[in-house]
């Protein structure tokens, strides 16, 4: 499925991904790519042309693809294994668990076109369960970057990290976020806005919507902090504690409302600092429709986040 050019001011994170992998490959001949007949959707055409002997296309065989990646890692390579996240995470879940995580194979799993980016293709192509599934696997790092800069930094960090990593890379156009402290570390969250009344914790394609929601809340006299929790596993418990100190938390993610980022936050709060929460995400099986229609229908936008915050603040005030 080809994608149209992103509108002005918006960017496709796949471009940052492939550019960074190619830059790393120039510097380190251990960098290789493994794909499942997805050179086009992963945008690895230039990588294949520049490094024809360092790209393995296994065809539509995700379990084999992850196994090949693990074998290359065991041979001293640093494989970036790329495929549509709905198929990479679901079809190869056992291989991700056993061959990568439990075996501590140095594989970098890149779930392309995550969430509901393939909306019109229906439920088989929705990738809304991947974060919930994969953060449940011990010894697997899970990262959901928010924009091109963070995608590039996550790829660099993953390459330098000793162990398996899953990086969720969207094809949905997003803006570059405004930052005052542009530093990315695995396991460390990024506070984009300070606030004392409520915390909005989010990642991926929802981050810029959360910032917009916080700006609207500020106009209404509500101080909302925004936390970009790009690393879901291991999660930044210090930042979670600071968020809980506001007494109200909204989580928002382009995935299941339970089990992923929202689930991780709820687990922390239940055992450390109970506070009222609202977890925004998809409820489960979804209808067919464009990504934008699906996001709007389930309140995964600035207005939906703002409405959840207003509702939660009423609970907090009781």
Protein backbone atom coordinates (compact mmCIF):
# COMPACT_ATOMS: atom_id res chain seq x y z
CA UNK A 1 0.00 0.00 0.00
CA UNK A 2 1.67 3.22 -1.11
CA UNK A 3 1.35 6.37 0.92
CA UNK A 4 0.75 9.87 -0.37
CA UNK A 5 3.25 12.58 0.45
CA UNK A 6 2.76 14.04 3.91
CA UNK A 7 1.06 17.48 4.07
CA UNK A 8 3.27 20.50 4.65
CA UNK A 9 4.56 20.60 8.22
CA UNK A 10 3.87 16.90 8.80
CA UNK A 11 6.33 14.04 8.44
CA UNK A 12 6.38 10.28 7.92
CA UNK A 13 8.46 8.65 10.67
CA UNK A 14 9.46 5.86 8.29
CA UNK A 15 11.68 8.35 6.50
CA UNK A 16 13.58 9.10 9.69
CA UNK A 17 13.83 5.37 10.37
CA UNK A 18 15.39 4.38 7.04
CA UNK A 19 17.65 7.42 6.91
CA UNK A 20 19.05 6.60 10.34
CA UNK A 21 19.51 2.89 9.62
CA UNK A 22 21.40 3.77 6.45
CA UNK A 23 23.61 6.23 8.35
CA UNK A 24 24.34 3.57 10.95
CA UNK A 25 25.14 1.03 8.23
CA UNK A 26 27.76 3.35 6.75
CA UNK A 27 29.46 3.53 10.13
CA UNK A 28 29.06 -0.11 11.16
CA UNK A 29 29.12 -3.07 8.79
CA UNK A 30 27.31 -5.20 11.38
CA UNK A 31 24.08 -3.36 10.55
CA UNK A 32 21.84 -5.47 8.30
CA UNK A 33 18.16 -5.40 7.35
CA UNK A 34 15.67 -8.27 7.24
CA UNK A 35 12.22 -7.80 5.70
CA UNK A 36 9.08 -9.80 4.90
CA UNK A 37 8.45 -8.74 1.31
CA UNK A 38 8.09 -5.21 2.66
CA UNK A 39 10.98 -3.28 1.13
CA UNK A 40 8.48 -0.77 -0.26
CA UNK A 41 6.31 -0.21 2.81
CA UNK A 42 9.41 -0.16 5.03
CA UNK A 43 11.00 2.33 2.60
CA UNK A 44 14.23 0.33 2.50
CA UNK A 45 14.71 0.58 -1.27
CA UNK A 46 17.71 2.91 -1.01
CA UNK A 47 19.25 0.73 1.69
CA UNK A 48 18.88 -2.33 -0.58
CA UNK A 49 20.45 -0.47 -3.51
CA UNK A 50 23.35 0.81 -1.42
CA UNK A 51 23.93 -2.40 0.56
CA UNK A 52 22.59 -5.22 -1.66
CA UNK A 53 24.42 -7.90 0.32
CA UNK A 54 23.12 -6.60 3.67
CA UNK A 55 19.38 -6.90 3.11
CA UNK A 56 17.58 -10.25 3.42
CA UNK A 57 14.05 -10.50 2.04
CA UNK A 58 12.46 -13.70 3.38
CA UNK A 59 9.09 -13.11 1.71
CA UNK A 60 5.78 -13.27 3.53
CA UNK A 61 7.12 -15.40 6.39
CA UNK A 62 7.24 -13.38 9.60
CA UNK A 63 8.17 -16.26 11.90
CA UNK A 64 11.08 -17.14 9.66
CA UNK A 65 12.04 -13.47 9.41
CA UNK A 66 12.42 -13.12 13.17
CA UNK A 67 14.32 -16.41 13.32
CA UNK A 68 16.68 -15.21 10.60
CA UNK A 69 17.18 -11.98 12.54
CA UNK A 70 18.00 -13.92 15.70
CA UNK A 71 20.47 -16.08 13.78
CA UNK A 72 22.20 -13.04 12.32
CA UNK A 73 22.40 -11.52 15.79
CA UNK A 74 23.96 -14.71 17.13
CA UNK A 75 26.51 -14.38 14.32
CA UNK A 76 27.53 -10.92 15.48
CA UNK A 77 25.33 -8.78 13.23
CA UNK A 78 22.88 -6.08 14.35
CA UNK A 79 19.74 -6.86 12.36
CA UNK A 80 16.89 -4.41 11.91
CA UNK A 81 13.90 -6.67 11.25
CA UNK A 82 11.13 -4.70 9.55
CA UNK A 83 7.55 -5.53 8.71
CA UNK A 84 3.99 -4.34 9.15
CA UNK A 85 3.54 -4.33 12.92
CA UNK A 86 0.22 -6.19 12.76
CA UNK A 87 1.97 -9.20 11.19
CA UNK A 88 5.35 -8.89 12.88
CA UNK A 89 3.87 -8.81 16.37
CA UNK A 90 1.07 -11.36 15.91
CA UNK A 91 2.45 -14.01 13.59
CA UNK A 92 5.93 -14.09 15.11
CA UNK A 93 5.02 -13.65 18.77
CA UNK A 94 6.55 -16.97 19.83
CA UNK A 95 9.78 -16.25 17.96
CA UNK A 96 9.95 -12.77 19.48
CA UNK A 97 9.53 -14.29 22.95
CA UNK A 98 11.78 -17.33 22.65
CA UNK A 99 14.35 -16.50 19.96
CA UNK A 100 14.80 -12.81 20.78
CA UNK A 101 13.76 -11.92 24.34
CA UNK A 102 14.44 -15.11 26.28
CA UNK A 103 17.61 -15.76 24.27
CA UNK A 104 18.75 -12.14 24.64
CA UNK A 105 19.37 -11.89 20.90
CA UNK A 106 20.50 -8.46 19.77
CA UNK A 107 17.61 -8.03 17.32
CA UNK A 108 15.93 -4.70 16.56
CA UNK A 109 12.30 -5.35 15.64
CA UNK A 110 10.70 -2.49 13.71
CA UNK A 111 6.90 -2.58 13.51
CA UNK A 112 6.02 -0.47 10.50
CA UNK A 113 2.65 1.20 9.84
CA UNK A 114 1.45 0.56 13.37
CA UNK A 115 -1.87 1.35 15.01
CA UNK A 116 -4.68 2.00 12.54
CA UNK A 117 -2.55 3.44 9.74
CA UNK A 118 -3.92 0.73 7.42
CA UNK A 119 -7.45 1.62 8.49
CA UNK A 120 -9.25 1.00 5.20
CA UNK A 121 -7.83 -2.55 5.02
CA UNK A 122 -9.79 -3.57 8.08
CA UNK A 123 -9.29 -5.49 11.28
CA UNK A 124 -6.65 -7.87 9.89
CA UNK A 125 -4.34 -4.89 9.33
CA UNK A 126 -5.06 -2.97 12.54
CA UNK A 127 -2.11 -3.22 14.91
CA UNK A 128 -3.64 -2.18 18.20
CA UNK A 129 -2.62 -5.11 20.40
CA UNK A 130 1.14 -5.10 19.73
CA UNK A 131 2.26 -2.91 22.65
CA UNK A 132 0.09 -4.84 25.11
CA UNK A 133 1.43 -8.18 23.86
CA UNK A 134 5.07 -7.21 23.68
CA UNK A 135 5.42 -5.23 26.90
CA UNK A 136 4.28 -8.41 28.66
CA UNK A 137 7.42 -10.21 27.44
CA UNK A 138 10.30 -9.99 29.88
CA UNK A 139 13.68 -8.75 28.62
CA UNK A 140 12.20 -6.99 25.58
CA UNK A 141 12.51 -3.21 25.33
CA UNK A 142 9.44 -1.53 23.76
CA UNK A 143 9.64 1.99 22.30
CA UNK A 144 6.88 4.09 20.69
CA UNK A 145 8.47 7.29 19.32
CA UNK A 146 6.36 10.37 18.71
CA UNK A 147 7.95 12.17 15.78
CA UNK A 148 10.81 11.94 13.26
CA UNK A 149 13.46 13.27 15.63
CA UNK A 150 12.54 10.80 18.35
CA UNK A 151 12.29 7.98 15.81
CA UNK A 152 15.84 8.64 14.67
CA UNK A 153 17.10 8.85 18.24
CA UNK A 154 15.29 5.65 19.17
CA UNK A 155 16.92 3.82 16.24
CA UNK A 156 20.37 5.02 17.33
CA UNK A 157 19.70 4.05 20.93
CA UNK A 158 18.39 0.64 19.87
CA UNK A 159 21.48 -0.03 17.77
CA UNK A 160 23.71 0.79 20.75
CA UNK A 161 21.58 -1.21 23.19
CA UNK A 162 22.67 -4.77 23.98
CA UNK A 163 19.51 -6.81 23.63
CA UNK A 164 16.22 -7.08 21.75
CA UNK A 165 14.17 -3.96 21.08
CA UNK A 166 10.75 -3.42 19.51
CA UNK A 167 10.23 0.00 17.92
CA UNK A 168 6.75 0.99 16.76
CA UNK A 169 7.00 3.20 13.66
CA UNK A 170 3.91 4.88 12.27
CA UNK A 171 3.28 5.96 8.69
CA UNK A 172 0.68 8.52 9.78
CA UNK A 173 2.03 12.07 9.21
CA UNK A 174 2.91 13.89 12.43
CA UNK A 175 4.54 17.25 13.24
CA UNK A 176 7.96 17.68 14.78
CA UNK A 177 7.45 18.45 18.46
CA UNK A 178 8.84 21.60 20.04
CA UNK A 179 11.50 20.70 22.60
CA UNK A 180 13.74 22.61 24.96
CA UNK A 181 15.76 19.57 26.03
CA UNK A 182 16.25 17.26 23.06
CA UNK A 183 17.68 14.15 24.69
CA UNK A 184 16.50 10.57 24.27
CA UNK A 185 17.36 7.75 26.63
CA UNK A 186 15.78 4.30 26.70
CA UNK A 187 13.64 4.05 29.82
CA UNK A 188 13.34 7.82 30.33
CA UNK A 189 10.20 9.79 29.59
CA UNK A 190 10.05 13.33 28.22
CA UNK A 191 7.99 16.05 29.90
CA UNK A 192 6.78 18.40 27.18
CA UNK A 193 4.66 20.64 29.42
CA UNK A 194 4.65 21.22 33.15
CA UNK A 195 1.36 21.19 35.06
CA UNK A 196 -0.08 20.65 38.52
CA UNK A 197 -3.81 19.87 38.10
CA UNK A 198 -3.65 16.78 35.90
CA UNK A 199 -1.14 14.70 33.94
CA UNK A 200 -1.59 13.50 30.36
CA UNK A 201 0.65 10.56 29.56
CA UNK A 202 0.90 9.52 25.94
CA UNK A 203 3.22 8.41 23.15
CA UNK A 204 3.42 7.91 19.40
CA UNK A 205 0.91 9.68 17.16
CA UNK A 206 -1.12 10.96 20.13
CA UNK A 207 1.60 13.17 21.61
CA UNK A 208 0.95 16.27 19.51
CA UNK A 209 -2.79 15.90 20.19
CA UNK A 210 -2.03 15.81 23.93
CA UNK A 211 -0.01 19.01 23.66
CA UNK A 212 -2.90 20.69 21.85
CA UNK A 213 -5.32 19.46 24.52
CA UNK A 214 -3.09 20.87 27.28
CA UNK A 215 -2.99 24.23 25.54
CA UNK A 216 -6.79 24.31 25.38
CA UNK A 217 -7.03 23.28 29.03
CA UNK A 218 -4.64 26.08 29.97
CA UNK A 219 -6.93 28.55 28.25
CA UNK A 220 -9.69 27.25 30.55
CA UNK A 221 -7.53 27.75 33.62
CA UNK A 222 -6.42 24.14 34.01
CA UNK A 223 -2.74 23.29 34.44
CA UNK A 224 -2.02 20.04 32.59
CA UNK A 225 1.39 18.46 32.29
CA UNK A 226 2.14 16.36 29.19
CA UNK A 227 4.49 13.40 29.38
CA UNK A 228 5.75 11.64 26.28
CA UNK A 229 6.28 8.09 27.56
CA UNK A 230 8.09 6.78 24.48
CA UNK A 231 9.62 3.81 26.29
CA UNK A 232 6.80 1.59 27.51
CA UNK A 233 9.13 -1.14 28.75
CA UNK A 234 11.12 -0.50 30.87
CA UNK A 235 8.86 2.31 32.01
CA UNK A 236 10.03 5.48 33.76
CA UNK A 237 8.64 4.99 37.27
CA UNK A 238 10.15 8.24 38.53
CA UNK A 239 8.14 10.19 35.96
CA UNK A 240 5.04 8.13 36.76
CA UNK A 241 5.36 9.07 40.42
CA UNK A 242 5.55 12.75 39.49
CA UNK A 243 2.48 12.38 37.27
CA UNK A 244 0.55 10.64 40.04
CA UNK A 245 1.34 13.54 42.35
CA UNK A 246 -1.10 15.70 40.36
CA UNK A 247 -3.92 13.46 41.61
CA UNK A 248 -5.39 12.72 38.15
CA UNK A 249 -4.01 10.97 35.07
CA UNK A 250 -5.23 10.58 31.50
CA UNK A 251 -3.42 8.14 29.23
CA UNK A 252 -3.87 8.25 25.47
CA UNK A 253 -2.47 5.80 22.92
CA UNK A 254 -3.09 4.57 19.39
CA UNK A 255 -3.66 1.04 20.61
CA UNK A 256 -5.77 -0.91 23.08
CA UNK A 257 -7.06 1.21 25.94
CA UNK A 258 -5.97 -1.58 28.31
CA UNK A 259 -2.78 -3.59 28.42
CA UNK A 260 -0.44 -1.09 26.79
CA UNK A 261 0.62 2.30 28.12
CA UNK A 262 -2.62 2.73 30.07
CA UNK A 263 -2.22 -0.71 31.59
CA UNK A 264 1.36 0.03 32.63
CA UNK A 265 0.28 3.26 34.29
CA UNK A 266 -2.67 1.60 36.05
CA UNK A 267 -0.41 -1.17 37.36
CA UNK A 268 1.99 1.39 38.80
CA UNK A 269 -0.74 3.50 40.40
CA UNK A 270 -2.55 0.50 41.87
CA UNK A 271 0.58 -0.62 43.69
CA UNK A 272 2.29 2.68 44.48
CA UNK A 273 0.07 5.74 44.25
CA UNK A 274 -3.66 5.18 43.59
CA UNK A 275 -5.21 8.10 41.69
CA UNK A 276 -8.28 8.39 39.43
CA UNK A 277 -7.47 7.68 35.78
CA UNK A 278 -8.98 7.72 32.33
CA UNK A 279 -7.39 5.42 29.73
CA UNK A 280 -8.03 6.48 26.14
CA UNK A 281 -7.48 4.00 23.35
CA UNK A 282 -9.35 1.50 21.22
CA UNK A 283 -11.77 -0.92 22.91
CA UNK A 284 -10.82 -3.97 20.85
CA UNK A 285 -12.17 -5.16 17.49
CA UNK A 286 -12.56 -2.16 15.21
CA UNK A 287 -14.66 -1.39 12.15
CA UNK A 288 -13.13 -0.61 8.78
CA UNK A 289 -12.49 3.03 8.04
CA UNK A 290 -9.77 5.56 7.49
CA UNK A 291 -7.22 6.12 10.24
CA UNK A 292 -8.54 9.63 10.85
CA UNK A 293 -12.13 8.42 11.09
CA UNK A 294 -11.18 5.72 13.57
CA UNK A 295 -9.12 8.08 15.71
CA UNK A 296 -11.92 10.66 15.80
CA UNK A 297 -14.66 8.09 16.44
CA UNK A 298 -12.90 6.84 19.56
CA UNK A 299 -11.84 10.25 20.86
CA UNK A 300 -8.15 9.88 20.10
CA UNK A 301 -7.58 13.54 19.32
CA UNK A 302 -7.12 16.80 21.19
CA UNK A 303 -10.84 17.26 21.87
CA UNK A 304 -11.20 13.71 23.15
CA UNK A 305 -8.23 14.08 25.49
CA UNK A 306 -9.54 17.43 26.73
CA UNK A 307 -13.00 15.96 27.38
CA UNK A 308 -11.48 13.08 29.35
CA UNK A 309 -9.46 15.55 31.41
CA UNK A 310 -12.54 17.64 32.26
CA UNK A 311 -14.46 14.51 33.25
CA UNK A 312 -11.61 13.26 35.43
CA UNK A 313 -11.15 16.59 37.16
CA UNK A 314 -14.78 16.41 38.29
CA UNK A 315 -13.97 13.09 39.93
CA UNK A 316 -10.84 14.53 41.52
CA UNK A 317 -12.84 17.43 42.99
CA UNK A 318 -15.34 15.19 44.82
